[in-house]
């Protein structure tokens, strides 16, 4: 599967790049860091834009699925993507994100289609099934079997079935109302309980992938005495609409089925036969009454539609199925989110009118009017809001600013949705005016002394301070920041001494020996933030101590 994913990655193509949008297509389950698209090339951006965090990818969800490679301008996967987990019931799985270019204050929309690969085998809800049949059942009778489920999409989830085990039975496929295909067990020959009390069959489901994947379920057919009426539901499909804030424990719908038989054969039990793992944690069916209740809170933003299949089975194991469709309606339960995507903290007072000072992103997880957000800016300030791209706004100046008049602004941006009552949030932008004078690196560092001298006893321990060199720079800011280092010297000298790059303090690293070397000349350089360099020399004299006994 991994080899296939890599091959698909090589065949990626950009669909279109129009109106600031990019569209890519990648297979699911690709490893973290896999190539998605060349954003730099497709948008015609310079590589310098992507260095020093000049561009970044912003996603609306809680999980970051993509990231931007700063050195290449490539969009890559930030983690392994499982299409079935993201788009459980969607035919087309598309992830959306935005590329924010800091320097240009621009936003580009990116859509990535996650293509399905055949990474899931068909599976049955129950791998051990039991069908109970009356010995009076006529040949040609059909019995609904549980469908297999394959979370893949397209041909990878198209299922075919095979039955093996005994010549008394065959398999038929029935087309369902939704276009699905349901397997049915067909009785070919008459049963005789006294001759054979049970039969063991194997139902195999195969998907349409290449290569195909399969899943099996074992079916035990138990032969019973006569039961000639199957349960009949009052409706073939039950439809219900519920708001997402309906309380847990509420009854949503009750299904009913009747059976014309009496006694055990007329006793109907209900069960859910086709339900997703997600829905099984939200809904519960009472096997006696057919009442469907809510066991976990609904969330319109996580699931808008659920489809369940309920089975009614009588005491003689005759059964029938019906569909339950539950539609979740939205309520205004999400406050708009106002995010400062990019903002200036300082602006020159001579900045022209229309200068962009902040880029804001608003989103509301609700839908319809509940998710429509309006933004506003406090009055009587020389700034205004402009719509930038989809849910992005720019804060721009409306005139030239005067630092002597107002030196600092606190701008309050308010976002309110269209719900009733409306929900809102706000954020404050702090902006300070400055006079922008740029320093030029026109002064090199200057040492306090061109030549330094120091004396050190040969028994001085490692770590002892030799002396402190110091240099100054007449420039300002980073151009005036000085770091110190040794010049080109022998390895023996470099092993003996250590120079702190920030303070200029020279310390001893190894013990000295007057009898070996009586003095050292150290070459020291000072470099400012603009790259200008100054040099000086440090003469270190080693003083003798009486550390050797006379030799006869």
Short mmCIF file of C-alpha atoms in Angstrom, two decimals:
data_model
loop_
_atom_site.label_atom_id
_atom_site.label_comp_id
_atom_site.label_asym_id
_atom_site.label_seq_id
_atom_site.Cartn_x
_atom_site.Cartn_y
_atom_site.Cartn_z
CA UNK A 1 0.00 0.00 0.00
CA UNK A 2 2.85 2.39 0.83
CA UNK A 3 4.46 1.71 -2.56
CA UNK A 4 1.22 2.57 -4.26
CA UNK A 5 0.92 5.80 -2.29
CA UNK A 6 4.41 6.81 -3.36
CA UNK A 7 3.55 6.15 -7.02
CA UNK A 8 0.42 8.26 -6.73
CA UNK A 9 2.49 11.03 -5.19
CA UNK A 10 4.73 11.07 -8.28
CA UNK A 11 1.66 11.45 -10.52
CA UNK A 12 0.24 14.46 -8.62
CA UNK A 13 -1.04 17.31 -10.75
CA UNK A 14 -2.24 20.82 -10.04
CA UNK A 15 -5.89 21.16 -11.11
CA UNK A 16 -6.06 24.92 -11.43
CA UNK A 17 -4.66 28.15 -9.99
CA UNK A 18 -7.27 30.85 -10.51
CA UNK A 19 -8.57 33.65 -8.32
CA UNK A 20 -5.90 32.97 -5.71
CA UNK A 21 -6.92 29.29 -5.40
CA UNK A 22 -4.76 26.18 -5.69
CA UNK A 23 -6.13 22.65 -5.96
CA UNK A 24 -4.11 19.48 -5.48
CA UNK A 25 -4.92 15.81 -5.26
CA UNK A 26 -3.11 13.21 -3.14
CA UNK A 27 -3.88 9.64 -2.03
CA UNK A 28 -4.59 8.96 1.61
CA UNK A 29 -2.18 7.28 4.05
CA UNK A 30 0.91 9.00 2.63
CA UNK A 31 3.78 9.31 5.17
CA UNK A 32 4.36 12.54 7.04
CA UNK A 33 6.38 14.98 4.93
CA UNK A 34 5.09 13.68 1.56
CA UNK A 35 4.98 16.13 -1.34
CA UNK A 36 1.56 17.69 -2.07
CA UNK A 37 2.32 20.55 -4.43
CA UNK A 38 4.89 23.17 -5.43
CA UNK A 39 3.18 26.24 -3.99
CA UNK A 40 6.09 28.56 -4.82
CA UNK A 41 6.06 27.63 -8.52
CA UNK A 42 2.27 27.48 -8.88
CA UNK A 43 1.82 30.96 -7.37
CA UNK A 44 4.91 32.42 -9.02
CA UNK A 45 6.44 33.39 -5.67
CA UNK A 46 10.16 33.95 -5.03
CA UNK A 47 11.90 31.50 -2.68
CA UNK A 48 12.89 34.42 -0.47
CA UNK A 49 9.19 34.74 0.39
CA UNK A 50 9.29 31.34 2.11
CA UNK A 51 12.43 31.93 4.15
CA UNK A 52 12.49 33.56 7.60
CA UNK A 53 8.83 32.52 8.16
CA UNK A 54 7.67 34.81 5.33
CA UNK A 55 4.83 32.45 4.43
CA UNK A 56 2.85 29.92 6.39
CA UNK A 57 -0.12 27.58 6.11
CA UNK A 58 -3.22 28.13 8.24
CA UNK A 59 -5.96 25.51 8.62
CA UNK A 60 -9.42 26.04 10.07
CA UNK A 61 -9.69 22.74 11.93
CA UNK A 62 -8.09 21.64 15.17
CA UNK A 63 -5.59 19.36 13.37
CA UNK A 64 -2.73 20.58 11.16
CA UNK A 65 -2.67 18.26 8.13
CA UNK A 66 -0.26 20.26 5.95
CA UNK A 67 2.86 22.33 6.40
CA UNK A 68 5.05 24.49 4.19
CA UNK A 69 8.67 23.54 3.48
CA UNK A 70 10.52 26.84 3.81
CA UNK A 71 13.56 25.90 1.69
CA UNK A 72 11.64 24.51 -1.32
CA UNK A 73 8.23 26.22 -1.16
CA UNK A 74 6.57 22.78 -1.28
CA UNK A 75 3.32 21.97 0.48
CA UNK A 76 3.83 18.68 2.36
CA UNK A 77 1.76 16.48 4.65
CA UNK A 78 2.14 17.21 8.37
CA UNK A 79 0.85 13.79 9.36
CA UNK A 80 -0.59 10.61 7.89
CA UNK A 81 -4.13 11.30 6.55
CA UNK A 82 -6.91 8.73 6.86
CA UNK A 83 -9.66 9.56 4.36
CA UNK A 84 -12.21 7.34 6.09
CA UNK A 85 -11.66 9.11 9.41
CA UNK A 86 -11.99 12.57 7.87
CA UNK A 87 -14.81 12.00 5.37
CA UNK A 88 -16.76 9.03 6.66
CA UNK A 89 -19.77 9.37 4.36
CA UNK A 90 -18.56 11.89 1.75
CA UNK A 91 -17.92 10.84 -1.84
CA UNK A 92 -15.37 13.61 -2.34
CA UNK A 93 -12.97 14.38 0.51
CA UNK A 94 -11.47 17.87 0.27
CA UNK A 95 -9.32 19.61 2.90
CA UNK A 96 -9.02 23.37 2.77
CA UNK A 97 -6.30 25.64 4.10
CA UNK A 98 -4.91 29.08 3.44
CA UNK A 99 -1.40 30.24 2.57
CA UNK A 100 -0.57 33.58 4.23
CA UNK A 101 2.29 35.57 2.66
CA UNK A 102 3.45 37.91 5.43
CA UNK A 103 5.46 40.32 3.31
CA UNK A 104 2.69 40.88 0.74
CA UNK A 105 -0.19 40.63 3.26
CA UNK A 106 -1.88 38.21 0.82
CA UNK A 107 -3.89 35.07 1.37
CA UNK A 108 -4.23 32.18 -1.09
CA UNK A 109 -6.81 29.42 -0.75
CA UNK A 110 -5.61 25.81 -1.13
CA UNK A 111 -7.86 22.79 -1.61
CA UNK A 112 -6.43 19.28 -1.40
CA UNK A 113 -8.55 16.32 -2.48
CA UNK A 114 -7.75 13.17 -0.49
CA UNK A 115 -8.14 10.23 -2.85
CA UNK A 116 -9.19 6.87 -1.56
CA UNK A 117 -6.93 3.81 -1.66
CA UNK A 118 -8.08 0.30 -0.98
CA UNK A 119 -6.77 0.14 2.59
CA UNK A 120 -9.84 -1.40 4.24
CA UNK A 121 -11.23 -4.89 3.84
CA UNK A 122 -14.98 -5.51 3.92
CA UNK A 123 -16.22 -6.53 7.37
CA UNK A 124 -19.46 -7.79 8.82
CA UNK A 125 -20.91 -6.36 11.99
CA UNK A 126 -21.25 -9.94 13.28
CA UNK A 127 -18.84 -12.57 12.02
CA UNK A 128 -20.93 -15.37 13.53
CA UNK A 129 -24.54 -15.31 12.32
CA UNK A 130 -27.44 -17.60 13.03
CA UNK A 131 -30.46 -18.04 10.81
CA UNK A 132 -33.36 -20.06 12.17
CA UNK A 133 -35.69 -21.57 9.55
CA UNK A 134 -38.82 -23.61 9.78
CA UNK A 135 -38.67 -26.97 8.16
CA UNK A 136 -41.88 -25.97 6.38
CA UNK A 137 -40.12 -23.14 4.58
CA UNK A 138 -40.81 -23.41 0.86
CA UNK A 139 -37.88 -23.67 -1.58
CA UNK A 140 -37.21 -20.28 -3.14
CA UNK A 141 -37.74 -18.44 0.16
CA UNK A 142 -35.34 -15.61 0.79
CA UNK A 143 -33.80 -14.38 4.04
CA UNK A 144 -32.05 -11.04 4.47
CA UNK A 145 -28.40 -11.32 5.46
CA UNK A 146 -26.25 -8.68 7.10
CA UNK A 147 -24.41 -6.53 4.60
CA UNK A 148 -20.69 -6.12 4.85
CA UNK A 149 -19.31 -2.63 5.38
CA UNK A 150 -16.24 -1.20 3.63
CA UNK A 151 -15.31 2.38 4.71
CA UNK A 152 -13.45 2.99 1.43
CA UNK A 153 -15.16 4.83 -1.43
CA UNK A 154 -15.87 4.30 -5.12
CA UNK A 155 -14.93 0.95 -6.60
CA UNK A 156 -12.88 0.17 -3.47
CA UNK A 157 -16.15 -0.12 -1.53
CA UNK A 158 -18.22 -1.83 -4.25
CA UNK A 159 -19.00 -5.23 -2.73
CA UNK A 160 -19.78 -8.61 -4.26
CA UNK A 161 -20.79 -11.70 -2.30
CA UNK A 162 -20.23 -15.47 -2.50
CA UNK A 163 -21.83 -18.25 -0.47
CA UNK A 164 -20.37 -21.69 0.18
CA UNK A 165 -21.19 -24.58 2.47
CA UNK A 166 -24.19 -26.62 1.33
CA UNK A 167 -26.27 -27.27 -1.79
CA UNK A 168 -29.53 -26.58 0.07
CA UNK A 169 -28.79 -22.85 -0.11
CA UNK A 170 -27.75 -20.26 -2.67
CA UNK A 171 -27.12 -16.54 -2.64
CA UNK A 172 -29.16 -13.78 -4.27
CA UNK A 173 -28.40 -10.06 -4.40
CA UNK A 174 -31.25 -7.60 -3.95
CA UNK A 175 -30.97 -3.93 -4.94
CA UNK A 176 -31.91 -1.65 -2.04
CA UNK A 177 -33.85 1.65 -2.30
CA UNK A 178 -30.63 3.62 -1.87
CA UNK A 179 -28.82 1.88 -4.74
CA UNK A 180 -26.98 -0.53 -2.43
CA UNK A 181 -26.94 -4.31 -2.88
CA UNK A 182 -28.14 -6.57 -0.10
CA UNK A 183 -27.30 -10.28 0.11
CA UNK A 184 -30.14 -12.72 0.62
CA UNK A 185 -29.98 -16.36 1.58
CA UNK A 186 -32.15 -18.45 -0.78
CA UNK A 187 -33.47 -21.89 0.16
CA UNK A 188 -32.97 -24.15 -2.85
CA UNK A 189 -34.10 -27.53 -1.47
CA UNK A 190 -36.73 -28.41 1.11
CA UNK A 191 -35.53 -28.88 4.69
CA UNK A 192 -36.03 -31.89 6.89
CA UNK A 193 -35.17 -31.25 10.53
CA UNK A 194 -35.15 -34.95 11.36
CA UNK A 195 -32.56 -35.52 8.65
CA UNK A 196 -30.34 -32.44 9.31
CA UNK A 197 -30.87 -30.11 12.26
CA UNK A 198 -28.41 -27.37 11.18
CA UNK A 199 -26.19 -26.20 8.33
CA UNK A 200 -22.88 -24.27 8.45
CA UNK A 201 -22.31 -21.77 5.61
CA UNK A 202 -19.65 -19.16 4.79
CA UNK A 203 -20.57 -15.75 3.32
CA UNK A 204 -17.64 -13.96 1.68
CA UNK A 205 -17.66 -10.28 0.69
CA UNK A 206 -15.10 -8.93 -1.83
CA UNK A 207 -14.50 -5.28 -2.70
CA UNK A 208 -13.68 -3.86 -6.14
CA UNK A 209 -10.13 -2.73 -5.35
CA UNK A 210 -6.94 -3.90 -7.03
CA UNK A 211 -5.99 -6.19 -5.46
CA UNK A 212 -9.36 -7.09 -3.99
CA UNK A 213 -9.83 -7.42 -0.22
CA UNK A 214 -12.26 -9.84 1.39
CA UNK A 215 -14.12 -10.45 4.64
CA UNK A 216 -16.17 -13.44 5.76
CA UNK A 217 -18.97 -14.30 8.14
CA UNK A 218 -20.05 -17.77 9.26
CA UNK A 219 -23.75 -18.53 9.06
CA UNK A 220 -25.34 -21.34 11.04
CA UNK A 221 -28.81 -22.28 9.79
CA UNK A 222 -30.89 -23.89 12.52
CA UNK A 223 -33.97 -25.77 11.28
CA UNK A 224 -37.13 -25.15 13.35
CA UNK A 225 -40.73 -26.03 13.27
CA UNK A 226 -43.15 -23.98 11.10
CA UNK A 227 -43.31 -20.17 11.34
CA UNK A 228 -44.97 -18.77 8.25
CA UNK A 229 -45.23 -15.02 8.93
CA UNK A 230 -42.39 -12.55 9.06
CA UNK A 231 -42.62 -9.22 10.97
CA UNK A 232 -43.91 -6.25 8.97
CA UNK A 233 -42.86 -2.68 9.79
CA UNK A 234 -45.48 0.08 9.86
CA UNK A 235 -43.18 2.14 7.58
CA UNK A 236 -40.42 1.17 5.19
CA UNK A 237 -38.48 4.30 6.20
CA UNK A 238 -38.74 6.44 9.36
CA UNK A 239 -37.65 10.06 9.04
CA UNK A 240 -36.99 12.43 11.95
CA UNK A 241 -35.46 15.91 12.29
CA UNK A 242 -33.98 16.96 15.65
CA UNK A 243 -32.10 20.10 16.79
CA UNK A 244 -28.51 19.56 17.86
CA UNK A 245 -29.25 20.72 21.43
CA UNK A 246 -31.85 18.00 22.14
CA UNK A 247 -31.10 16.63 25.65
CA UNK A 248 -29.35 13.29 26.14
CA UNK A 249 -31.89 10.58 26.99
CA UNK A 250 -34.58 11.98 24.68
CA UNK A 251 -36.65 9.53 22.61
CA UNK A 252 -36.19 10.41 18.94
CA UNK A 253 -38.41 7.88 17.15
CA UNK A 254 -40.16 4.56 17.81
CA UNK A 255 -40.28 1.86 15.15
CA UNK A 256 -43.03 -0.76 15.23
CA UNK A 257 -43.41 -4.08 13.46
CA UNK A 258 -46.25 -6.60 13.74
CA UNK A 259 -46.29 -10.36 13.21
CA UNK A 260 -49.48 -12.28 12.38
CA UNK A 261 -48.20 -15.39 14.16
CA UNK A 262 -48.96 -16.14 17.78
CA UNK A 263 -46.87 -17.07 20.81
CA UNK A 264 -43.13 -17.26 20.32
CA UNK A 265 -43.44 -16.81 16.55
CA UNK A 266 -45.28 -13.51 17.03
CA UNK A 267 -42.84 -12.09 19.60
CA UNK A 268 -40.82 -9.37 17.81
CA UNK A 269 -37.37 -8.15 18.89
CA UNK A 270 -35.58 -5.13 17.41
CA UNK A 271 -31.89 -4.65 16.65
CA UNK A 272 -29.67 -2.28 14.68
CA UNK A 273 -28.09 -4.15 11.78
CA UNK A 274 -26.43 -1.38 9.74
CA UNK A 275 -24.89 1.48 11.70
CA UNK A 276 -21.54 3.28 11.63
CA UNK A 277 -19.20 3.12 14.60
CA UNK A 278 -19.76 6.84 15.21
CA UNK A 279 -23.57 6.52 15.21
CA UNK A 280 -23.45 3.46 17.50
CA UNK A 281 -22.02 5.71 20.25
CA UNK A 282 -24.81 8.29 19.84
CA UNK A 283 -28.03 6.27 19.45
CA UNK A 284 -29.50 3.31 21.32
CA UNK A 285 -32.40 1.04 20.30
CA UNK A 286 -34.63 -0.67 22.86
CA UNK A 287 -34.95 -4.27 21.64
CA UNK A 288 -38.40 -4.65 23.22
CA UNK A 289 -40.15 -1.36 22.39
CA UNK A 290 -38.31 -0.22 19.24
CA UNK A 291 -37.62 3.18 20.81
CA UNK A 292 -34.49 5.00 19.60
CA UNK A 293 -32.97 7.25 22.29
CA UNK A 294 -30.06 9.67 22.39
CA UNK A 295 -27.14 8.51 24.56
CA UNK A 296 -24.61 11.23 23.63
CA UNK A 297 -24.98 14.90 22.69
CA UNK A 298 -25.42 15.77 19.04
CA UNK A 299 -23.22 18.31 17.26
CA UNK A 300 -24.38 19.66 13.90
CA UNK A 301 -20.81 20.68 13.06
CA UNK A 302 -19.61 17.05 13.49
CA UNK A 303 -22.55 15.20 11.96
CA UNK A 304 -25.56 16.51 10.02
CA UNK A 305 -27.14 13.25 8.91
CA UNK A 306 -27.36 9.68 10.21
CA UNK A 307 -28.85 6.61 8.57
CA UNK A 308 -29.64 3.49 10.60
CA UNK A 309 -31.03 0.13 9.54
CA UNK A 310 -33.23 -1.65 12.07
CA UNK A 311 -34.23 -5.30 11.94
CA UNK A 312 -37.37 -6.84 13.43
CA UNK A 313 -37.00 -10.58 14.11
CA UNK A 314 -39.72 -12.85 15.48
CA UNK A 315 -39.23 -15.88 17.71
CA UNK A 316 -39.02 -18.13 14.69
CA UNK A 317 -36.16 -16.08 13.22
CA UNK A 318 -38.14 -14.55 10.37
CA UNK A 319 -37.05 -10.95 9.95
CA UNK A 320 -37.62 -7.74 8.08
CA UNK A 321 -35.71 -4.46 7.87
CA UNK A 322 -36.55 -0.76 7.79
CA UNK A 323 -34.50 2.42 7.47
CA UNK A 324 -34.26 5.24 10.01
CA UNK A 325 -33.08 8.65 8.73
CA UNK A 326 -32.11 11.21 11.39
CA UNK A 327 -31.38 14.78 10.26
CA UNK A 328 -29.68 17.12 12.75
CA UNK A 329 -30.59 20.83 12.51
CA UNK A 330 -28.24 23.63 13.51
CA UNK A 331 -28.66 25.92 16.53
CA UNK A 332 -26.54 28.98 17.25
CA UNK A 333 -24.19 27.41 19.80
CA UNK A 334 -20.80 28.56 18.52
CA UNK A 335 -19.30 32.01 19.18
CA UNK A 336 -17.45 33.57 16.22
CA UNK A 337 -13.69 33.12 16.42
CA UNK A 338 -11.61 36.20 15.64
CA UNK A 339 -7.96 35.37 14.98
CA UNK A 340 -5.15 37.86 14.35
CA UNK A 341 -3.28 36.16 11.52
CA UNK A 342 -0.68 38.90 11.15
CA UNK A 343 -0.28 42.36 12.70
CA UNK A 344 2.16 45.23 13.06
CA UNK A 345 3.11 46.47 16.51
CA UNK A 346 4.70 49.66 15.23
CA UNK A 347 4.04 51.89 12.24
CA UNK A 348 5.92 54.93 11.01
CA UNK A 349 4.01 58.17 11.25
CA UNK A 350 4.82 58.89 7.59
CA UNK A 351 3.18 55.65 6.40
CA UNK A 352 0.81 56.45 3.47
CA UNK A 353 -2.97 56.15 3.69
CA UNK A 354 -4.11 52.58 2.94
CA UNK A 355 -1.19 50.92 4.77
CA UNK A 356 -2.17 47.45 6.01
CA UNK A 357 -1.52 47.10 9.75
CA UNK A 358 -3.27 43.77 10.51
CA UNK A 359 -4.76 40.70 8.83
CA UNK A 360 -7.69 39.09 10.66
CA UNK A 361 -9.48 35.77 10.13
CA UNK A 362 -13.03 35.15 11.36
CA UNK A 363 -14.90 31.86 11.43
CA UNK A 364 -18.06 30.44 12.97
CA UNK A 365 -18.63 26.68 13.05
CA UNK A 366 -22.41 27.15 12.78
CA UNK A 367 -24.20 27.16 9.41
CA UNK A 368 -26.59 29.44 7.57
CA UNK A 369 -27.32 32.77 9.26
CA UNK A 370 -25.84 31.39 12.50
CA UNK A 371 -22.47 31.11 10.77
CA UNK A 372 -22.53 34.43 8.89
CA UNK A 373 -20.16 36.82 10.68
CA UNK A 374 -20.07 40.61 10.50
CA UNK A 375 -16.99 42.53 11.67
CA UNK A 376 -16.83 46.11 12.89
CA UNK A 377 -14.13 48.50 14.10
CA UNK A 378 -14.43 51.15 16.82
CA UNK A 379 -15.45 54.61 15.61
CA UNK A 380 -13.33 57.78 15.47
CA UNK A 381 -10.06 56.05 14.63
CA UNK A 382 -8.06 56.61 11.42
CA UNK A 383 -8.46 52.95 10.41
CA UNK A 384 -11.04 50.88 8.53
CA UNK A 385 -11.81 47.21 7.81
CA UNK A 386 -11.55 45.81 4.28
CA UNK A 387 -12.68 42.35 3.10
CA UNK A 388 -9.58 40.55 1.86
CA UNK A 389 -10.33 36.92 0.96
CA UNK A 390 -13.36 34.87 2.02
CA UNK A 391 -13.29 35.15 5.83
CA UNK A 392 -10.22 37.42 6.00
CA UNK A 393 -10.24 41.15 6.76
CA UNK A 394 -7.50 43.77 6.57
CA UNK A 395 -7.15 46.73 8.94
CA UNK A 396 -5.81 49.69 6.93
CA UNK A 397 -5.08 53.35 7.67
CA UNK A 398 -7.50 55.97 6.31
CA UNK A 399 -5.05 58.87 6.42
CA UNK A 400 -1.50 59.75 7.40
CA UNK A 401 -0.87 59.47 11.15
CA UNK A 402 0.58 62.08 13.49
CA UNK A 403 2.73 60.72 16.33
CA UNK A 404 2.68 64.09 18.13
CA UNK A 405 -1.14 64.00 18.09
CA UNK A 406 -1.65 60.33 19.09
CA UNK A 407 1.31 58.06 19.79
CA UNK A 408 -0.53 54.79 20.39
CA UNK A 409 -3.84 53.19 19.33
CA UNK A 410 -5.78 50.28 20.87
CA UNK A 411 -8.12 49.08 18.12
CA UNK A 412 -11.09 46.91 19.15
CA UNK A 413 -12.44 44.65 16.39
CA UNK A 414 -15.84 43.01 17.07
CA UNK A 415 -17.22 39.93 15.27
CA UNK A 416 -20.93 39.05 15.59
CA UNK A 417 -22.88 36.24 13.90
CA UNK A 418 -26.36 36.38 12.39
CA UNK A 419 -28.04 34.13 14.97
CA UNK A 420 -30.91 35.16 17.22
CA UNK A 421 -29.75 36.06 19.75
CA UNK A 422 -26.47 36.97 18.12
CA UNK A 423 -23.19 35.67 19.57
CA UNK A 424 -20.07 37.83 19.37
CA UNK A 425 -16.40 38.08 20.27
CA UNK A 426 -13.76 40.82 20.05
CA UNK A 427 -10.02 41.37 20.02
CA UNK A 428 -7.79 44.40 20.72
CA UNK A 429 -4.86 45.44 18.51
CA UNK A 430 -2.15 47.61 20.13
CA UNK A 431 -0.30 49.83 17.66
CA UNK A 432 2.51 52.28 18.52
CA UNK A 433 3.69 55.05 16.23
CA UNK A 434 7.40 55.53 15.69
CA UNK A 435 9.70 57.73 13.65
CA UNK A 436 11.53 55.33 11.38
CA UNK A 437 15.22 56.26 11.01
CA UNK A 438 17.38 53.48 9.60
CA UNK A 439 20.98 53.22 10.88
CA UNK A 440 23.83 52.56 8.40
CA UNK A 441 26.74 50.40 9.44
CA UNK A 442 29.42 53.00 8.79
CA UNK A 443 31.57 52.48 11.89
CA UNK A 444 33.84 49.53 12.60
CA UNK A 445 34.48 48.36 16.18
CA UNK A 446 37.44 50.03 17.98
CA UNK A 447 39.42 48.27 20.73
CA UNK A 448 40.21 50.26 23.87
CA UNK A 449 43.87 49.19 23.37
CA UNK A 450 45.62 47.93 20.27
CA UNK A 451 47.89 45.72 22.39
CA UNK A 452 47.10 44.18 25.76
CA UNK A 453 49.63 42.68 28.19
CA UNK A 454 49.02 40.21 31.00
CA UNK A 455 51.15 38.06 33.35
CA UNK A 456 50.07 34.68 34.69
CA UNK A 457 51.87 32.30 37.06
CA UNK A 458 52.54 28.89 35.57
CA UNK A 459 50.64 27.23 38.44
CA UNK A 460 47.43 29.20 37.75
CA UNK A 461 44.51 26.73 37.67
CA UNK A 462 42.32 26.27 34.51
CA UNK A 463 39.41 28.72 34.60
CA UNK A 464 41.59 31.59 35.82
CA UNK A 465 40.86 34.96 34.18
CA UNK A 466 43.71 36.26 32.00
CA UNK A 467 42.18 39.69 31.17
CA UNK A 468 39.17 41.37 29.56
CA UNK A 469 39.42 42.89 26.08
CA UNK A 470 36.84 45.53 25.17
CA UNK A 471 35.75 47.30 21.98
CA UNK A 472 33.13 49.94 21.17
CA UNK A 473 31.07 50.74 18.04
CA UNK A 474 29.56 54.15 17.24
CA UNK A 475 26.63 52.66 15.29
CA UNK A 476 23.21 51.81 16.76
CA UNK A 477 21.03 48.71 17.07
CA UNK A 478 22.34 45.47 15.64
CA UNK A 479 25.12 47.31 13.85
CA UNK A 480 26.56 48.20 17.27
CA UNK A 481 26.33 44.68 18.74
CA UNK A 482 29.89 43.32 19.13
CA UNK A 483 31.03 39.71 19.42
CA UNK A 484 34.61 38.62 20.15
CA UNK A 485 36.67 35.76 18.77
CA UNK A 486 40.23 34.53 18.26
CA UNK A 487 42.04 35.11 14.99
CA UNK A 488 44.03 32.47 13.13
CA UNK A 489 46.46 30.82 15.62
CA UNK A 490 48.07 27.45 16.25
CA UNK A 491 46.02 24.66 17.77
CA UNK A 492 48.35 24.62 20.81
CA UNK A 493 47.48 28.23 21.64
CA UNK A 494 43.73 27.72 21.04
CA UNK A 495 43.76 24.75 23.46
CA UNK A 496 45.27 26.90 26.22
CA UNK A 497 42.86 29.85 26.20
CA UNK A 498 39.08 30.50 25.91
CA UNK A 499 37.43 33.78 24.82
CA UNK A 500 33.80 34.62 25.78
CA UNK A 501 32.18 36.01 22.56
CA UNK A 502 29.88 38.42 24.40
CA UNK A 503 31.95 39.74 27.33
CA UNK A 504 35.48 39.57 25.83
CA UNK A 505 36.84 37.79 28.94
CA UNK A 506 39.84 35.53 28.22
CA UNK A 507 40.24 32.55 30.58
CA UNK A 508 42.77 29.74 30.93
CA UNK A 509 41.67 26.30 29.64
CA UNK A 510 44.81 24.18 30.28
CA UNK A 511 47.66 24.40 32.79
CA UNK A 512 50.75 26.43 31.81
CA UNK A 513 54.39 25.32 31.96
CA UNK A 514 57.08 28.02 32.13
CA UNK A 515 59.76 25.47 31.20
CA UNK A 516 57.79 24.61 28.01
CA UNK A 517 56.57 28.04 26.84
CA UNK A 518 57.38 31.37 28.51
CA UNK A 519 54.84 33.51 26.68
CA UNK A 520 51.93 33.58 24.19
CA UNK A 521 50.68 36.09 21.63
CA UNK A 522 46.90 35.94 21.14
CA UNK A 523 45.17 37.44 18.10
CA UNK A 524 41.70 38.78 19.00
CA UNK A 525 39.04 40.18 16.67
CA UNK A 526 35.81 42.11 17.33
CA UNK A 527 32.93 41.88 14.79
CA UNK A 528 29.82 44.10 14.79
CA UNK A 529 26.31 43.11 13.63
CA UNK A 530 26.94 44.57 10.17
CA UNK A 531 30.10 42.48 9.57
CA UNK A 532 32.84 45.10 10.19
CA UNK A 533 35.89 43.75 12.09
CA UNK A 534 38.70 45.15 14.29
CA UNK A 535 41.83 43.33 15.60
CA UNK A 536 44.19 43.55 18.58
CA UNK A 537 47.00 41.53 20.15
CA UNK A 538 47.22 40.13 23.67
CA UNK A 539 50.72 39.33 25.06
CA UNK A 540 50.56 36.76 27.87
CA UNK A 541 53.76 36.35 29.96
CA UNK A 542 54.14 33.07 31.91
CA UNK A 543 55.79 33.58 35.33
CA UNK A 544 58.05 30.88 36.71
CA UNK A 545 57.39 29.23 40.06
CA UNK A 546 59.68 26.86 41.97
CA UNK A 547 57.99 23.64 40.82
CA UNK A 548 61.06 21.57 39.82
CA UNK A 549 63.54 19.79 42.15
CA UNK A 550 67.29 19.84 41.33
CA UNK A 551 68.51 16.82 39.40
CA UNK A 552 71.98 15.23 40.25
#
